[in-house]
Short mmCIF file of C-alpha atoms and ligand atoms in Angstrom, two decimals:
data_model
loop_
_atom_site.label_atom_id
_atom_site.label_comp_id
_atom_site.label_asym_id
_atom_site.label_seq_id
_atom_site.Cartn_x
_atom_site.Cartn_y
_atom_site.Cartn_z
CA MET R 1 0.00 0.00 0.00
CA LYS R 2 1.19 3.45 -0.84
CA ILE R 3 0.74 5.87 2.07
CA LEU R 4 0.90 9.65 2.12
CA ALA R 5 1.61 10.60 5.76
CA ILE R 6 1.31 14.00 7.45
CA GLU R 7 2.72 15.06 10.84
CA THR R 8 2.15 18.50 12.40
CA SER R 9 1.83 17.82 16.13
CA CYS R 10 4.60 20.14 17.30
CA ASP R 11 7.24 22.24 15.56
CA GLU R 12 8.13 20.09 12.56
CA THR R 13 5.97 20.03 9.46
CA ALA R 14 6.56 16.62 7.89
CA LEU R 15 5.26 14.74 4.88
CA ALA R 16 6.24 11.30 3.61
CA LEU R 17 5.33 8.89 0.89
CA LEU R 18 6.01 5.31 1.89
CA HIS R 19 5.15 1.81 0.92
CA GLY R 20 3.78 -0.55 3.55
CA SER R 21 3.45 -4.30 3.01
CA GLY R 22 3.16 -7.49 5.04
CA SER R 23 0.87 -8.57 7.85
CA LEU R 24 0.42 -7.12 11.34
CA ALA R 25 2.91 -9.70 12.59
CA ALA R 26 5.57 -8.83 10.01
CA PRO R 27 5.04 -5.40 8.49
CA LYS R 28 7.62 -3.94 6.11
CA PHE R 29 8.15 -0.36 5.06
CA ARG R 30 9.97 1.30 2.22
CA VAL R 31 10.36 5.07 2.22
CA LEU R 32 9.73 6.56 -1.22
CA LYS R 33 9.96 10.28 -0.42
CA GLU R 34 10.17 12.37 2.71
CA ALA R 35 10.29 16.06 3.51
CA VAL R 36 10.54 17.93 6.80
CA ALA R 37 10.40 21.68 7.44
CA SER R 38 11.80 22.48 10.86
CA GLN R 39 10.55 25.58 12.66
CA ILE R 40 13.25 25.59 15.33
CA ASP R 41 14.61 28.98 14.22
CA MET R 42 11.14 30.55 14.56
CA HIS R 43 10.68 29.34 18.14
CA ARG R 44 14.25 29.83 19.35
CA GLU R 45 13.82 33.46 20.40
CA PHE R 46 10.91 32.40 22.67
CA GLY R 47 12.92 29.58 24.28
CA GLY R 48 10.26 27.00 23.42
CA VAL R 49 7.48 26.13 20.98
CA VAL R 50 4.75 28.76 20.61
CA PRO R 51 1.54 26.97 19.46
CA ASN R 52 0.15 29.74 17.25
CA ILE R 53 3.47 30.32 15.51
CA ALA R 54 3.62 26.55 14.93
CA LYS R 55 0.16 26.67 13.35
CA ARG R 56 1.08 29.58 11.07
CA GLU R 57 4.25 27.82 9.93
CA HIS R 58 2.45 24.50 9.30
CA LEU R 59 -0.12 26.34 7.15
CA LYS R 60 2.70 27.88 5.13
CA ASN R 61 4.84 24.72 4.90
CA LEU R 62 2.27 22.03 4.08
CA PRO R 63 1.62 23.13 0.46
CA LEU R 64 5.38 23.67 -0.07
CA LEU R 65 6.20 20.17 1.15
CA MET R 66 3.41 18.71 -1.03
CA LYS R 67 5.22 20.23 -4.03
CA LYS R 68 8.44 18.52 -2.92
CA ILE R 69 6.74 15.15 -2.57
CA PHE R 70 4.68 15.53 -5.74
CA PRO R 71 6.53 17.80 -8.19
CA ALA R 72 4.12 19.25 -10.77
CA SER R 73 5.40 16.93 -13.48
CA SER R 74 4.34 13.80 -11.57
CA ASN R 75 1.05 14.96 -10.15
CA THR R 76 -0.59 11.70 -11.15
CA GLU R 77 1.44 9.99 -8.41
CA ILE R 78 -1.08 11.10 -5.83
CA GLU R 79 -3.72 9.03 -7.66
CA ASP R 80 -1.70 5.90 -6.74
CA VAL R 81 -1.85 6.60 -3.02
CA ASP R 82 -3.94 4.00 -1.16
CA PHE R 83 -4.63 6.09 1.92
CA ILE R 84 -3.69 9.28 3.72
CA ALA R 85 -2.31 9.08 7.25
CA VAL R 86 -2.34 11.95 9.74
CA THR R 87 -1.28 12.47 13.36
CA THR R 88 -4.37 12.87 15.53
CA GLY R 89 -2.56 13.60 18.82
CA PRO R 90 -1.24 14.05 21.37
CA GLY R 91 0.38 17.37 20.56
CA LEU R 92 -0.25 21.10 20.36
CA GLU R 93 -3.88 21.58 19.50
CA PRO R 94 -3.64 24.40 16.90
CA ALA R 95 -0.74 22.57 15.23
CA LEU R 96 -2.55 19.23 15.11
CA TRP R 97 -5.72 20.65 13.63
CA THR R 98 -3.76 22.25 10.80
CA GLY R 99 -2.51 18.83 9.68
CA ILE R 100 -5.87 17.14 10.24
CA THR R 101 -7.76 19.74 8.18
CA PHE R 102 -5.15 19.58 5.41
CA ALA R 103 -5.39 15.77 5.35
CA GLU R 104 -9.19 15.88 5.29
CA GLU R 105 -9.16 18.24 2.32
CA LEU R 106 -6.74 16.00 0.41
CA ALA R 107 -8.79 12.91 1.23
CA ARG R 108 -11.93 14.61 -0.07
CA LYS R 109 -10.28 16.00 -3.18
CA TYR R 110 -8.62 12.75 -4.23
CA LYS R 111 -11.28 10.42 -2.75
CA LYS R 112 -8.80 8.60 -0.52
CA PRO R 113 -9.44 6.96 2.85
CA LEU R 114 -8.02 8.79 5.87
CA ILE R 115 -6.38 6.89 8.73
CA GLY R 116 -5.33 8.54 12.00
CA ALA R 117 -2.21 7.70 13.98
CA ASN R 118 -1.27 8.43 17.56
CA HIS R 119 1.97 10.40 17.69
CA LEU R 120 3.39 8.20 20.45
CA GLU R 121 2.56 5.03 18.54
CA GLY R 122 4.50 6.66 15.72
CA HIS R 123 7.55 7.00 17.99
CA LEU R 124 7.04 3.46 19.29
CA TYR R 125 6.85 2.01 15.76
CA SER R 126 9.97 3.82 14.61
CA PHE R 127 11.81 0.54 15.40
CA LEU R 128 10.08 -0.88 12.30
CA LEU R 129 12.14 1.58 10.28
CA SER R 130 15.45 0.24 11.59
CA LYS R 131 17.24 -2.80 10.17
CA ASP R 132 17.16 -4.68 13.48
CA LYS R 133 14.83 -7.59 13.89
CA VAL R 134 13.05 -7.15 17.20
CA SER R 135 11.96 -10.01 19.46
CA PHE R 136 9.41 -9.73 22.23
CA PRO R 137 8.74 -9.05 25.01
CA ALA R 138 10.47 -5.69 24.72
CA ILE R 139 10.56 -2.46 26.68
CA ALA R 140 9.91 0.77 24.79
CA LEU R 141 11.34 4.02 26.14
CA ILE R 142 9.91 7.11 24.45
CA VAL R 143 11.81 10.27 25.39
CA SER R 144 11.10 13.60 23.74
CA GLY R 145 10.36 17.23 24.47
CA GLY R 146 6.75 16.32 25.26
CA HIS R 147 6.90 12.77 26.65
CA THR R 148 8.77 10.36 28.86
CA LEU R 149 7.12 6.98 28.70
CA LEU R 150 7.98 3.37 29.49
CA LEU R 151 5.94 0.65 27.79
CA GLU R 152 5.98 -3.11 28.08
CA VAL R 153 5.65 -4.31 24.49
CA LYS R 154 4.28 -7.87 24.65
CA ASN R 155 4.23 -8.34 20.90
CA ILE R 156 4.16 -6.12 17.85
CA LYS R 157 0.55 -5.06 18.43
CA THR R 158 0.05 -5.28 22.20
CA TRP R 159 1.63 -3.12 24.86
CA LYS R 160 0.93 -1.77 28.28
CA LYS R 161 2.00 1.52 29.80
CA LEU R 162 4.32 0.90 32.75
CA GLY R 163 5.01 4.50 33.68
CA GLU R 164 5.42 8.06 32.49
CA THR R 165 6.55 11.44 33.72
CA ARG R 166 4.34 13.09 36.30
CA ASP R 167 5.48 16.57 35.31
CA ASP R 168 8.15 17.70 32.82
CA ALA R 169 9.29 15.44 30.00
CA VAL R 170 13.02 14.73 30.00
CA GLY R 171 13.62 16.75 26.80
CA GLU R 172 11.72 19.62 28.37
CA ALA R 173 13.99 19.42 31.44
CA TYR R 174 17.07 19.57 29.17
CA ASP R 175 15.54 22.59 27.42
CA LYS R 176 14.75 24.39 30.69
CA VAL R 177 18.16 23.70 32.24
CA ALA R 178 19.76 24.98 29.03
CA ARG R 179 17.75 28.18 29.40
CA ILE R 180 18.88 28.57 33.03
CA LEU R 181 22.48 28.27 31.81
CA GLY R 182 21.86 30.80 29.02
CA LEU R 183 22.06 28.26 26.20
CA PRO R 184 19.81 28.40 23.11
CA TYR R 185 16.73 26.24 22.34
CA PRO R 186 16.57 23.28 21.81
CA GLY R 187 18.70 22.69 24.87
CA GLY R 188 19.28 18.92 24.66
CA PRO R 189 22.17 18.97 22.18
CA GLU R 190 23.66 22.08 23.86
CA ILE R 191 23.67 20.46 27.31
CA GLU R 192 25.15 17.28 25.85
CA LYS R 193 27.98 19.27 24.25
CA LEU R 194 28.69 21.35 27.36
CA ALA R 195 28.47 18.33 29.69
CA LYS R 196 31.41 16.68 27.86
CA ARG R 197 33.71 19.31 29.39
CA GLY R 198 32.27 19.01 32.88
CA ASN R 199 32.37 16.66 35.85
CA GLY R 200 29.12 14.72 36.34
CA GLU R 201 29.86 14.28 40.03
CA ALA R 202 30.58 17.95 40.76
CA VAL R 203 27.06 18.69 42.06
CA ALA R 204 24.91 16.07 43.81
CA PHE R 205 21.57 16.84 42.16
CA PRO R 206 18.57 14.74 43.26
CA ARG R 207 17.57 11.51 41.45
CA PRO R 208 13.77 11.97 41.57
CA MET R 209 11.68 8.84 42.16
CA LEU R 210 14.69 6.56 41.64
CA HIS R 211 13.89 4.36 44.61
CA GLN R 212 10.12 4.26 44.20
CA LYS R 213 8.72 0.93 43.11
CA ASN R 214 6.71 2.37 40.21
CA PHE R 215 7.98 3.21 36.72
CA ASP R 216 7.01 6.87 36.78
CA PHE R 217 9.42 9.76 36.38
CA SER R 218 9.59 13.34 37.58
CA PHE R 219 12.01 15.92 36.22
CA SER R 220 10.54 19.16 37.47
CA GLY R 221 12.24 18.93 40.89
CA LEU R 222 15.58 18.20 39.26
CA LYS R 223 15.24 21.29 37.05
CA THR R 224 14.29 23.38 40.12
CA ALA R 225 17.31 22.03 42.01
CA VAL R 226 19.50 23.29 39.14
CA LEU R 227 17.77 26.68 39.25
CA TYR R 228 18.32 27.07 43.02
CA TYR R 229 21.92 25.94 42.74
CA VAL R 230 22.58 28.51 40.01
CA ARG R 231 20.89 31.31 41.99
CA GLU R 232 22.88 30.44 45.09
CA LYS R 233 26.17 30.30 43.24
CA GLY R 234 25.77 33.74 41.61
CA GLN R 235 28.40 34.39 38.95
CA LEU R 236 29.15 31.21 36.95
CA SER R 237 32.44 30.44 35.25
CA GLU R 238 32.51 28.32 32.07
CA LYS R 239 33.80 25.43 34.20
CA ASP R 240 30.87 25.84 36.63
CA LYS R 241 28.40 25.73 33.73
CA ALA R 242 29.97 22.60 32.30
CA ASP R 243 29.91 20.91 35.73
CA ILE R 244 26.25 21.84 36.23
CA ALA R 245 25.30 20.52 32.77
CA ALA R 246 27.23 17.28 33.38
CA SER R 247 25.80 16.81 36.88
CA PHE R 248 22.23 17.46 35.68
CA ALA R 249 22.70 15.01 32.80
CA SER R 250 24.11 12.28 35.07
CA ALA R 251 21.11 12.61 37.40
CA ALA R 252 18.54 12.50 34.56
CA ILE R 253 20.26 9.64 32.74
CA GLU R 254 20.79 7.59 35.90
CA VAL R 255 17.07 7.67 36.73
CA ILE R 256 16.00 6.82 33.18
CA VAL R 257 18.49 3.99 32.77
CA LYS R 258 17.89 2.41 36.19
CA LYS R 259 14.11 2.46 35.79
CA THR R 260 14.32 1.11 32.25
CA MET R 261 16.61 -1.71 33.39
CA ARG R 262 14.30 -2.63 36.24
CA ALA R 263 11.41 -2.77 33.76
CA ALA R 264 13.51 -4.92 31.39
CA ARG R 265 14.50 -7.28 34.21
CA GLU R 266 10.97 -7.67 35.55
CA THR R 267 9.45 -8.32 32.12
CA GLY R 268 12.27 -10.46 30.72
CA ALA R 269 12.69 -8.03 27.82
CA LYS R 270 14.81 -9.16 24.88
CA HIS R 271 15.04 -5.71 23.36
CA ILE R 272 14.93 -2.10 24.51
CA LEU R 273 13.29 0.13 21.91
CA LEU R 274 14.48 3.70 22.32
CA SER R 275 12.72 6.51 20.44
CA GLY R 276 11.95 10.25 20.52
CA GLY R 277 14.18 13.29 20.12
CA VAL R 278 16.24 12.58 23.27
CA ALA R 279 17.29 9.25 21.71
CA ALA R 280 19.96 11.35 19.98
CA ASN R 281 21.74 11.69 23.34
CA THR R 282 24.96 9.66 23.17
CA PRO R 283 25.55 9.15 26.93
CA LEU R 284 21.94 7.92 27.29
CA ARG R 285 22.32 5.48 24.40
CA SER R 286 25.69 4.20 25.66
CA ALA R 287 24.33 3.61 29.16
CA LEU R 288 21.21 1.80 27.87
CA ASN R 289 23.36 -0.26 25.54
CA ARG R 290 25.89 -1.20 28.24
CA GLU R 291 23.36 -1.95 30.99
CA GLY R 292 20.97 -3.69 28.57
CA LYS R 293 23.73 -6.07 27.46
CA LYS R 294 24.19 -7.20 31.06
CA LEU R 295 20.54 -8.32 31.06
CA GLY R 296 20.57 -9.78 27.55
CA ALA R 297 18.34 -6.96 26.28
CA LYS R 298 19.64 -5.40 23.07
CA LEU R 299 19.16 -1.71 22.43
CA VAL R 300 17.36 -0.81 19.19
CA VAL R 301 17.38 2.77 17.97
CA SER R 302 16.22 3.87 14.59
CA ASN R 303 18.02 6.37 12.37
CA LYS R 304 18.15 9.85 13.96
CA LYS R 305 15.75 11.31 11.39
CA TYR R 306 13.08 8.81 12.51
CA ASN R 307 13.49 9.76 16.18
CA THR R 308 12.85 13.46 15.81
CA ASP R 309 9.28 14.15 14.68
CA ASN R 310 8.71 12.84 11.15
CA ALA R 311 5.90 11.60 8.94
CA VAL R 312 7.39 8.20 8.06
CA MET R 313 6.72 6.89 11.59
CA ILE R 314 3.15 8.23 11.32
CA GLY R 315 2.66 6.36 8.04
CA ALA R 316 3.95 3.18 9.72
CA ALA R 317 1.65 3.57 12.74
CA ALA R 318 -1.32 4.30 10.45
CA TYR R 319 -0.54 1.18 8.38
CA MET R 320 -0.76 -0.87 11.60
CA ASN R 321 -4.08 0.85 12.37
CA LYS R 322 -5.35 0.08 8.89
CA LEU R 323 -4.49 -3.62 9.32
CA ARG R 324 -6.22 -3.57 12.71
CA GLY R 325 -9.31 -2.17 11.02
CA LYS R 326 -9.24 1.12 12.92
CA LYS R 327 -11.27 3.81 11.19
CA PHE R 328 -10.64 7.55 11.24
CA SER R 329 -13.18 9.13 13.51
CA LYS R 330 -13.34 12.76 14.52
CA LYS R 331 -15.02 11.77 17.75
CA LYS R 332 -11.94 9.85 18.78
CA LEU R 333 -9.48 12.59 17.92
CA ARG R 334 -7.07 13.39 20.68
CA ALA R 335 -5.97 16.83 19.62
CA GLU R 336 -4.95 17.75 23.13
CA GLY R 337 -3.36 21.02 24.02
CA GLN R 338 -0.15 20.62 26.01
CA LEU R 339 3.45 21.78 26.12
CA GLY R 340 3.97 25.24 24.69
CA ILE R 341 4.65 28.41 26.57
O1 LIG E 409 10.90 14.16 19.50
P1 LIG E 409 11.30 15.59 19.39
O2 LIG E 409 12.00 16.05 18.13
O3 LIG E 409 10.05 16.52 19.53
C1 LIG E 409 9.05 16.28 20.49
O4 LIG E 409 8.13 15.49 20.17
O5 LIG E 409 9.21 16.82 21.59
O6 LIG E 409 12.19 15.93 20.66
C2 LIG E 409 12.74 17.19 20.88
C3 LIG E 409 13.39 17.18 22.25
C4 LIG E 409 13.85 18.56 22.72
O7 LIG E 409 13.44 18.73 24.06
C5 LIG E 409 15.37 18.46 22.61
O8 LIG E 409 16.07 19.28 23.53
C6 LIG E 409 15.61 17.00 22.90
O9 LIG E 409 14.57 16.33 22.23
N1 LIG E 409 16.91 16.54 22.40
C7 LIG E 409 17.91 16.12 23.18
C8 LIG E 409 19.01 15.85 22.33
N2 LIG E 409 18.63 16.13 21.05
C9 LIG E 409 17.34 16.55 21.11
N3 LIG E 409 17.98 15.94 24.51
C10 LIG E 409 19.13 15.48 25.03
N4 LIG E 409 20.22 15.22 24.28
C11 LIG E 409 20.22 15.39 22.94
N5 LIG E 409 21.31 15.14 22.21
ZN1 LIG E 410 7.47 13.47 19.08
#
């Protein structure tokens, strides 16, 4: 099946044309075309994503990306599409609706079925876009600017939520700590770079919820601890900043890795499926890889472009929905407002 997929849940406008084949138990995907317009530069001066700016940019970018996917000369290609896939949430409400309305118009114009996909299922299914063959049970760790989620994946189509963040997502905590240290948005890569020059044991920041029996996370207290430490310290040298970044990162990574390993141990996981924008973090990947090996659970991470928000993962999740017989229904839409500033 040829799928035209649309993603506009946050600050990336993304379109993809992909081919999905195989059964629910063994789906296969081939990417035909993909295009992403990042809005990071637009939001940078605000230190985070502004929902109405995101909406305006999606409205501007969607027709431009359509031209990239379907250049005028091959307009007939859209006739070959079997269905249109669109993210239905969670995400920033004005941003989501822009993509949904655009997808509805295309579906009407070209008389194509419309299939919705949950953004988090998109992240989860990004492992289907990697070369690794995954065995189950597995643990999925979804870490982004909006989510921090641990799932027990019993098989390719069944999973259970084990835990999630009770306040800030881990990417959000990286972004906020970066702001405290005067670094630009998005803060994750900046903190990672700065932390390399610092000592992760210089400041004993808290490890929130590490010793609680559940699989939930909390990063807001950790971010506040950084804020108080910085206020107390007053003038910061470059060395101080690097030590703070490294100490914050060690605290965040320790909690994530220990909780993920406990989940893997308790469920007998054979694989750990890491996804979301924070999956780009090298110390996090190395720690999950190293600790996972000790348990016989292999780390699987897709290509970086399928971990940041993209439409290919949405096409894959929608293909799974199609095979499950899920219909697009406006009543079930989860265009929730969240994040943003
Ligand atoms: O998945 P994503 O592109 O968008 C959301 O759905 O949120 O994730 C973006 C988040 C941002 O918070 C960004 O700071 C974080 O991922 N991030 C990182 C790194 N690269 C991106 N966090 C830590 N280390 C990184 N290298
Ligand atoms: Zn995302």
